[in-house]
JSON list of C-alpha atoms in Angstrom, two decimals:
[
{"chain": "M", "resi": 1, "resn": "MET", "atom": "CA", "xyz": [27.68, 36.27, 6.22]},
{"chain": "M", "resi": 2, "resn": "LYS", "atom": "CA", "xyz": [26.85, 39.00, 8.41]},
{"chain": "M", "resi": 3, "resn": "SER", "atom": "CA", "xyz": [29.39, 39.99, 11.00]},
{"chain": "M", "resi": 4, "resn": "ILE", "atom": "CA", "xyz": [28.73, 39.93, 14.63]},
{"chain": "M", "resi": 5, "resn": "ALA", "atom": "CA", "xyz": [28.90, 43.35, 15.97]},
{"chain": "M", "resi": 6, "resn": "ILE", "atom": "CA", "xyz": [30.99, 44.14, 19.28]},
{"chain": "M", "resi": 7, "resn": "SER", "atom": "CA", "xyz": [28.34, 46.16, 21.58]},
{"chain": "M", "resi": 8, "resn": "GLU", "atom": "CA", "xyz": [29.97, 45.70, 24.99]},
{"chain": "M", "resi": 9, "resn": "ASN", "atom": "CA", "xyz": [32.18, 48.40, 26.38]},
{"chain": "M", "resi": 10, "resn": "HIS", "atom": "CA", "xyz": [34.50, 45.94, 28.17]},
{"chain": "M", "resi": 11, "resn": "LEU", "atom": "CA", "xyz": [35.47, 44.10, 24.93]},
{"chain": "M", "resi": 12, "resn": "PHE", "atom": "CA", "xyz": [36.04, 47.44, 23.46]},
{"chain": "M", "resi": 13, "resn": "LYS", "atom": "CA", "xyz": [38.41, 48.18, 26.48]},
{"chain": "M", "resi": 14, "resn": "LYS", "atom": "CA", "xyz": [40.10, 44.75, 26.04]},
{"chain": "M", "resi": 15, "resn": "VAL", "atom": "CA", "xyz": [40.85, 45.10, 22.56]},
{"chain": "M", "resi": 16, "resn": "TYR", "atom": "CA", "xyz": [42.16, 48.95, 22.94]},
{"chain": "M", "resi": 17, "resn": "ALA", "atom": "CA", "xyz": [44.28, 47.69, 26.06]},
{"chain": "M", "resi": 18, "resn": "LYS", "atom": "CA", "xyz": [45.70, 44.20, 24.83]},
{"chain": "M", "resi": 19, "resn": "GLY", "atom": "CA", "xyz": [45.17, 44.05, 20.91]},
{"chain": "M", "resi": 20, "resn": "GLU", "atom": "CA", "xyz": [47.65, 44.91, 18.11]},
{"chain": "M", "resi": 21, "resn": "LYS", "atom": "CA", "xyz": [47.09, 48.45, 16.55]},
{"chain": "M", "resi": 22, "resn": "VAL", "atom": "CA", "xyz": [47.94, 49.74, 12.95]},
{"chain": "M", "resi": 23, "resn": "VAL", "atom": "CA", "xyz": [47.50, 53.46, 12.40]},
{"chain": "M", "resi": 24, "resn": "CYS", "atom": "CA", "xyz": [46.54, 54.53, 8.69]},
{"chain": "M", "resi": 25, "resn": "ARG", "atom": "CA", "xyz": [45.96, 57.62, 7.13]},
{"chain": "M", "resi": 26, "resn": "HIS", "atom": "CA", "xyz": [42.09, 57.65, 7.81]},
{"chain": "M", "resi": 27, "resn": "ILE", "atom": "CA", "xyz": [41.47, 54.86, 10.35]},
{"chain": "M", "resi": 28, "resn": "VAL", "atom": "CA", "xyz": [42.98, 52.91, 13.08]},
{"chain": "M", "resi": 29, "resn": "VAL", "atom": "CA", "xyz": [42.58, 49.23, 13.47]},
{"chain": "M", "resi": 30, "resn": "TYR", "atom": "CA", "xyz": [43.02, 46.91, 16.56]},
{"chain": "M", "resi": 31, "resn": "VAL", "atom": "CA", "xyz": [42.83, 43.19, 16.27]},
{"chain": "M", "resi": 32, "resn": "LEU", "atom": "CA", "xyz": [42.51, 40.75, 19.37]},
{"chain": "M", "resi": 33, "resn": "THR", "atom": "CA", "xyz": [42.18, 36.85, 19.30]},
{"chain": "M", "resi": 34, "resn": "ASP", "atom": "CA", "xyz": [38.58, 36.23, 20.48]},
{"chain": "M", "resi": 35, "resn": "TYR", "atom": "CA", "xyz": [38.59, 33.41, 22.94]},
{"chain": "M", "resi": 36, "resn": "HIS", "atom": "CA", "xyz": [34.79, 33.11, 22.90]},
{"chain": "M", "resi": 37, "resn": "ALA", "atom": "CA", "xyz": [34.93, 32.41, 19.19]},
{"chain": "M", "resi": 38, "resn": "SER", "atom": "CA", "xyz": [34.02, 28.56, 19.38]},
{"chain": "M", "resi": 39, "resn": "ARG", "atom": "CA", "xyz": [31.13, 29.19, 21.58]},
{"chain": "M", "resi": 40, "resn": "LEU", "atom": "CA", "xyz": [29.94, 31.84, 19.00]},
{"chain": "M", "resi": 41, "resn": "ALA", "atom": "CA", "xyz": [30.62, 29.14, 16.48]},
{"chain": "M", "resi": 42, "resn": "ARG", "atom": "CA", "xyz": [28.38, 26.54, 18.17]},
{"chain": "M", "resi": 43, "resn": "GLU", "atom": "CA", "xyz": [25.41, 29.09, 18.14]},
{"chain": "M", "resi": 44, "resn": "ASN", "atom": "CA", "xyz": [25.94, 29.84, 14.61]},
{"chain": "M", "resi": 45, "resn": "PRO", "atom": "CA", "xyz": [23.77, 28.04, 12.08]},
{"chain": "M", "resi": 46, "resn": "LEU", "atom": "CA", "xyz": [26.57, 27.09, 9.89]},
{"chain": "M", "resi": 47, "resn": "GLY", "atom": "CA", "xyz": [28.88, 26.26, 12.59]},
{"chain": "M", "resi": 48, "resn": "LYS", "atom": "CA", "xyz": [31.54, 28.58, 11.41]},
{"chain": "M", "resi": 49, "resn": "ARG", "atom": "CA", "xyz": [33.88, 30.74, 13.53]},
{"chain": "M", "resi": 50, "resn": "VAL", "atom": "CA", "xyz": [33.20, 34.57, 12.75]},
{"chain": "M", "resi": 51, "resn": "ASN", "atom": "CA", "xyz": [34.82, 37.89, 13.46]},
{"chain": "M", "resi": 52, "resn": "ARG", "atom": "CA", "xyz": [33.21, 40.26, 15.77]},
{"chain": "M", "resi": 53, "resn": "ILE", "atom": "CA", "xyz": [33.64, 43.90, 14.55]},
{"chain": "M", "resi": 54, "resn": "GLY", "atom": "CA", "xyz": [33.40, 47.17, 16.45]},
{"chain": "M", "resi": 55, "resn": "LEU", "atom": "CA", "xyz": [33.23, 50.68, 14.79]},
{"chain": "M", "resi": 56, "resn": "THR", "atom": "CA", "xyz": [34.13, 53.52, 16.67]},
{"chain": "M", "resi": 57, "resn": "VAL", "atom": "CA", "xyz": [33.18, 57.28, 15.30]},
{"chain": "M", "resi": 58, "resn": "SER", "atom": "CA", "xyz": [33.51, 59.77, 17.79]},
{"chain": "M", "resi": 59, "resn": "LYS", "atom": "CA", "xyz": [31.62, 63.05, 18.20]},
{"chain": "M", "resi": 60, "resn": "ARG", "atom": "CA", "xyz": [34.45, 65.36, 17.14]},
{"chain": "M", "resi": 61, "resn": "LEU", "atom": "CA", "xyz": [34.10, 63.93, 13.54]},
{"chain": "M", "resi": 62, "resn": "GLY", "atom": "CA", "xyz": [30.88, 65.92, 13.25]},
{"chain": "M", "resi": 63, "resn": "GLY", "atom": "CA", "xyz": [27.23, 65.70, 13.47]},
{"chain": "M", "resi": 64, "resn": "ALA", "atom": "CA", "xyz": [25.11, 62.62, 13.36]},
{"chain": "M", "resi": 65, "resn": "VAL", "atom": "CA", "xyz": [24.74, 62.73, 9.48]},
{"chain": "M", "resi": 66, "resn": "VAL", "atom": "CA", "xyz": [28.46, 62.86, 8.96]},
{"chain": "M", "resi": 67, "resn": "ARG", "atom": "CA", "xyz": [29.19, 60.07, 11.47]},
{"chain": "M", "resi": 68, "resn": "SER", "atom": "CA", "xyz": [26.64, 57.97, 10.34]},
{"chain": "M", "resi": 69, "resn": "ARG", "atom": "CA", "xyz": [28.13, 58.31, 6.76]},
{"chain": "M", "resi": 70, "resn": "VAL", "atom": "CA", "xyz": [31.50, 57.38, 7.88]},
{"chain": "M", "resi": 71, "resn": "ARG", "atom": "CA", "xyz": [30.10, 54.19, 9.75]},
{"chain": "M", "resi": 72, "resn": "ARG", "atom": "CA", "xyz": [28.36, 53.05, 6.56]},
{"chain": "M", "resi": 73, "resn": "ILE", "atom": "CA", "xyz": [31.40, 53.53, 4.52]},
{"chain": "M", "resi": 74, "resn": "LEU", "atom": "CA", "xyz": [33.63, 51.50, 7.28]},
{"chain": "M", "resi": 75, "resn": "ARG", "atom": "CA", "xyz": [31.19, 48.64, 7.13]},
{"chain": "M", "resi": 76, "resn": "ALA", "atom": "CA", "xyz": [31.00, 48.58, 3.54]},
{"chain": "M", "resi": 77, "resn": "ALA", "atom": "CA", "xyz": [34.83, 48.51, 3.23]},
{"chain": "M", "resi": 78, "resn": "TYR", "atom": "CA", "xyz": [34.97, 45.66, 5.79]},
{"chain": "M", "resi": 79, "resn": "ARG", "atom": "CA", "xyz": [32.22, 43.51, 3.97]},
{"chain": "M", "resi": 80, "resn": "GLN", "atom": "CA", "xyz": [34.36, 44.22, 0.72]},
{"chain": "M", "resi": 81, "resn": "LEU", "atom": "CA", "xyz": [37.46, 42.96, 2.34]},
{"chain": "M", "resi": 82, "resn": "GLU", "atom": "CA", "xyz": [35.79, 39.81, 3.81]},
{"chain": "M", "resi": 83, "resn": "THR", "atom": "CA", "xyz": [34.63, 38.98, 0.32]},
{"chain": "M", "resi": 84, "resn": "GLU", "atom": "CA", "xyz": [37.56, 39.67, -1.60]},
{"chain": "M", "resi": 85, "resn": "ARG", "atom": "CA", "xyz": [40.20, 38.23, 0.72]},
{"chain": "M", "resi": 86, "resn": "ASN", "atom": "CA", "xyz": [40.39, 35.32, 2.88]},
{"chain": "M", "resi": 87, "resn": "ILE", "atom": "CA", "xyz": [40.48, 36.61, 6.34]},
{"chain": "M", "resi": 88, "resn": "LYS", "atom": "CA", "xyz": [41.43, 34.94, 9.56]},
{"chain": "M", "resi": 89, "resn": "LYS", "atom": "CA", "xyz": [38.36, 34.08, 11.53]},
{"chain": "M", "resi": 90, "resn": "GLY", "atom": "CA", "xyz": [37.80, 34.15, 15.51]},
{"chain": "M", "resi": 91, "resn": "LYS", "atom": "CA", "xyz": [39.21, 37.84, 16.02]},
{"chain": "M", "resi": 92, "resn": "LEU", "atom": "CA", "xyz": [37.89, 40.91, 17.64]},
{"chain": "M", "resi": 93, "resn": "ILE", "atom": "CA", "xyz": [38.35, 43.85, 15.21]},
{"chain": "M", "resi": 94, "resn": "VAL", "atom": "CA", "xyz": [37.65, 47.28, 16.20]},
{"chain": "M", "resi": 95, "resn": "ILE", "atom": "CA", "xyz": [38.01, 50.19, 13.37]},
{"chain": "M", "resi": 96, "resn": "ALA", "atom": "CA", "xyz": [38.22, 53.62, 14.79]},
{"chain": "M", "resi": 97, "resn": "ALA", "atom": "CA", "xyz": [37.48, 56.53, 12.14]},
{"chain": "M", "resi": 98, "resn": "LYS", "atom": "CA", "xyz": [40.13, 59.34, 12.36]},
{"chain": "M", "resi": 99, "resn": "GLU", "atom": "CA", "xyz": [38.95, 62.94, 11.51]},
{"chain": "M", "resi": 100, "resn": "SER", "atom": "CA", "xyz": [40.49, 62.74, 7.92]},
{"chain": "M", "resi": 101, "resn": "ALA", "atom": "CA", "xyz": [37.90, 59.87, 7.40]},
{"chain": "M", "resi": 102, "resn": "CYS", "atom": "CA", "xyz": [34.94, 62.38, 7.30]},
{"chain": "M", "resi": 103, "resn": "GLY", "atom": "CA", "xyz": [36.03, 63.61, 3.66]},
{"chain": "M", "resi": 104, "resn": "ALA", "atom": "CA", "xyz": [37.61, 60.39, 2.42]},
{"chain": "M", "resi": 105, "resn": "LYS", "atom": "CA", "xyz": [36.31, 58.33, -0.40]},
{"chain": "M", "resi": 106, "resn": "SER", "atom": "CA", "xyz": [35.12, 54.60, 0.17]},
{"chain": "M", "resi": 107, "resn": "THR", "atom": "CA", "xyz": [38.23, 53.49, -1.88]},
{"chain": "M", "resi": 108, "resn": "ASP", "atom": "CA", "xyz": [40.57, 55.28, 0.32]},
{"chain": "M", "resi": 109, "resn": "ILE", "atom": "CA", "xyz": [39.38, 53.76, 3.54]},
{"chain": "M", "resi": 110, "resn": "PHE", "atom": "CA", "xyz": [39.26, 50.22, 1.60]},
{"chain": "M", "resi": 111, "resn": "LYS", "atom": "CA", "xyz": [42.76, 50.85, 0.74]},
{"chain": "M", "resi": 112, "resn": "ASP", "atom": "CA", "xyz": [43.75, 51.53, 4.31]},
{"chain": "M", "resi": 113, "resn": "LEU", "atom": "CA", "xyz": [41.84, 48.50, 5.52]},
{"chain": "M", "resi": 114, "resn": "LEU", "atom": "CA", "xyz": [43.83, 46.32, 3.08]},
{"chain": "M", "resi": 115, "resn": "PHE", "atom": "CA", "xyz": [47.21, 48.04, 4.28]},
{"chain": "M", "resi": 116, "resn": "ALA", "atom": "CA", "xyz": [46.10, 47.36, 8.01]},
{"chain": "M", "resi": 117, "resn": "ALA", "atom": "CA", "xyz": [44.93, 43.69, 7.46]},
{"chain": "M", "resi": 118, "resn": "ARG", "atom": "CA", "xyz": [48.23, 43.05, 5.73]},
{"chain": "M", "resi": 119, "resn": "LYS", "atom": "CA", "xyz": [50.21, 44.60, 8.65]},
{"chain": "M", "resi": 120, "resn": "LEU", "atom": "CA", "xyz": [48.49, 42.42, 11.20]},
{"chain": "M", "resi": 121, "resn": "SER", "atom": "CA", "xyz": [48.83, 39.47, 9.12]},
{"chain": "M", "resi": 122, "resn": "LEU", "atom": "CA", "xyz": [44.85, 38.93, 8.93]},
{"chain": "M", "resi": 123, "resn": "TYR", "atom": "CA", "xyz": [45.01, 37.11, 5.51]},
{"chain": "M", "resi": 124, "resn": "THR", "atom": "CA", "xyz": [44.80, 33.25, 5.77]},
{"chain": "M", "resi": 125, "resn": "ASP", "atom": "CA", "xyz": [47.81, 31.51, 3.67]},
{"chain": "M", "resi": 126, "resn": "SER", "atom": "CA", "xyz": [45.80, 29.40, 1.10]},
{"chain": "M", "resi": 127, "resn": "GLU", "atom": "CA", "xyz": [49.05, 27.60, 0.15]},
{"chain": "M", "resi": 128, "resn": "ILE", "atom": "CA", "xyz": [49.62, 26.40, 3.91]},
{"chain": "M", "resi": 129, "resn": "VAL", "atom": "CA", "xyz": [45.86, 25.37, 3.92]},
{"chain": "M", "resi": 130, "resn": "GLU", "atom": "CA", "xyz": [46.02, 23.36, 0.77]},
{"chain": "M", "resi": 131, "resn": "LYS", "atom": "CA", "xyz": [49.00, 21.39, 1.86]},
{"chain": "M", "resi": 132, "resn": "ARG", "atom": "CA", "xyz": [47.66, 20.14, 5.14]}
]
């Protein structure tokens, strides 16, 4: 399922100010609970909660081509994480690229994202879900 993008500046500021943060080698990940997730779930045709994701790639990383490449890699790494692992839904997630992300391979960024998700306890515990 396609993730909903964070496009409002006030949501980015809110996640930066109040969210939990994990710093990795190539990325910084911020996570905050989305209190409007239930409203978005009603608007969703499947009726499921989704994560809203925002990507931050600043101009100091390089030109437009470099920044677009980093954004594509970040998007692909998050999509891969969502398909391979059970991620908690109803979160605002902001992924900020560091300068080292320009020369990084997609596998390196995916490993950083796995590490950050574990540190932020974004994985759902399937054993607890089955017992309920």
